[in-house]
Amino acid sequence: MELAFSMPHLLELKASMQPWELGVTGADQTRLAKWAEKLGFEMICVPEHHIIPRHHIDLSGPFYFHAFAGMSYLAGATESIRVNSCISILPLQNPIVSAKALATLDWMSSGRAMITFAAGWLEEEFQILGVPFHERGAICEEYLAAIVELWTSDNPEFEGKYVSFKDVAFEPKPVQKPHLPLWLGGDADPVLRRCGRYCSGWWPFLTKPETIPEKIDYIKSQPDYAGKLEDVFYGLSTSRVGEGHVVIDDPKARAGQTKQEIIDRLNWFRELGVTMSGIPIPAVSGVEEYMDYTQWVAEEIMPAVR
């Protein structure tokens, strides 16, 4: 079981944010990224929304980065830790631009980039950006295929409803081969089937942990399963967030659990097929105390679950 570093103040989600995170600055995050790398955490993951309708601020908060920009900065501030999104909303950006941004990041970070795409759920965000919300599944299907084509083909060509190109050059290619790790976030059956066709990782959000094995079986049982699925990410606090970011009271997903509670939970996740997880940010006094807490995680939790 690998652990991602839970970076404070990457979002202001009502279900999971601690009040002290509001004081965390970009300079603090830079320092913490270097600290996470030193402690041996596997990756740092950046959430993404582009714009939040005001009526949704209570649950979702107003604060989100552009995932590619945040990932690139964190990669530039470190030397070995991997960077990922959690998630990047695939239909809301041109796939050629997304492919270019991620290939650039992978090239310049010497092969430390990953990406977790998702279809998105916030309809007003799509409306504001001029993307047809109810076509997002079909858009994702095309965009994934187009991005992989750009990353892997010396003479990329693609013809679709939403994106087309031919007689073009696309470089740099990703350093990682055949391309950087491509994950998909989400829980619906079409998402799972898409994950099986294109991806090496799955990041569920609304799935109950005890149903993860049957979802993995579903992915692998599809006739067009590509045989690539290697990783499943499920955070200890994932089950505290419901559909539309509603708050769920789940004592087993609370922050600040004991060493044995965390170890037992992570070992149960491993039995379910989870390969990566993250520890919830606790109610500490600030950055210094959080550094102490994450050192405790690295010294006491990591060796027990790897």
Coordinates of N, CA and C in Angstrom, one line a residue, residues 9 12-13 20 23 33 64-65 80 125 133 136 156 160 162 169 193 195 212 215 219 240 257 259:
H9 N -5.0 22.8 2.1 CA -5.5 23.9 1.4 C -5.4 23.8 -0.1
E12 N -11.4 23.8 -0.4 CA -12.0 24.2 0.9 C -13.4 23.4 1.0
L13 N -13.3 22.1 0.9 CA -14.4 21.2 0.9 C -15.0 21.1 2.3
W20 N -7.7 25.2 10.2 CA -6.3 25.7 10.1 C -5.8 25.8 8.7
G23 N -5.1 29.1 6.6 CA -3.9 29.9 6.7 C -2.7 29.4 5.9
A33 N 5.6 20.2 0.1 CA 5.9 19.3 -1.0 C 7.3 18.7 -0.9
Y64 N -10.1 26.3 -5.8 CA -9.6 25.2 -6.6 C -8.5 25.6 -7.5
F65 N -7.5 24.8 -7.7 CA -6.4 25.1 -8.7 C -6.8 24.5 -10.0
S80 N 11.7 13.9 -6.9 CA 11.4 12.5 -7.1 C 9.9 12.2 -6.9
E125 N -21.1 24.4 -14.2 CA -19.7 24.7 -14.7 C -19.5 24.4 -16.2
F133 N -23.1 19.4 -21.2 CA -23.0 18.5 -20.0 C -23.5 17.1 -20.3
R136 N -21.1 14.6 -22.1 CA -19.7 14.5 -21.5 C -19.1 13.1 -21.6
P156 N 0.3 11.1 -35.6 CA -1.1 11.0 -35.0 C -2.2 11.5 -35.9
G160 N -13.2 12.5 -35.2 CA -14.3 12.3 -34.3 C -15.3 13.5 -34.4
Y162 N -16.0 15.5 -31.8 CA -15.6 16.6 -30.9 C -14.1 17.0 -31.2
A169 N 2.3 17.1 -36.4 CA 3.4 16.6 -35.5 C 3.0 17.0 -34.1
R193 N -16.3 1.0 -17.6 CA -15.9 0.4 -18.9 C -14.9 1.2 -19.6
C195 N -12.7 3.1 -18.2 CA -11.4 2.8 -17.4 C -10.7 1.6 -17.9
I212 N -15.8 -2.3 -3.7 CA -14.7 -2.2 -4.6 C -14.4 -3.4 -5.4
K215 N -16.6 -4.0 -8.3 CA -16.4 -3.0 -9.4 C -15.1 -3.3 -10.2
I219 N -14.8 -4.1 -14.2 CA -13.9 -3.5 -15.1 C -13.2 -4.6 -15.9
R240 N -16.5 10.2 3.4 CA -17.1 11.3 4.1 C -17.7 12.3 3.2
Q257 N -7.4 9.4 13.6 CA -7.6 8.1 14.2 C -6.2 7.6 14.8
K259 N -3.1 4.9 15.6 CA -2.2 4.2 14.7 C -2.8 2.9 14.3

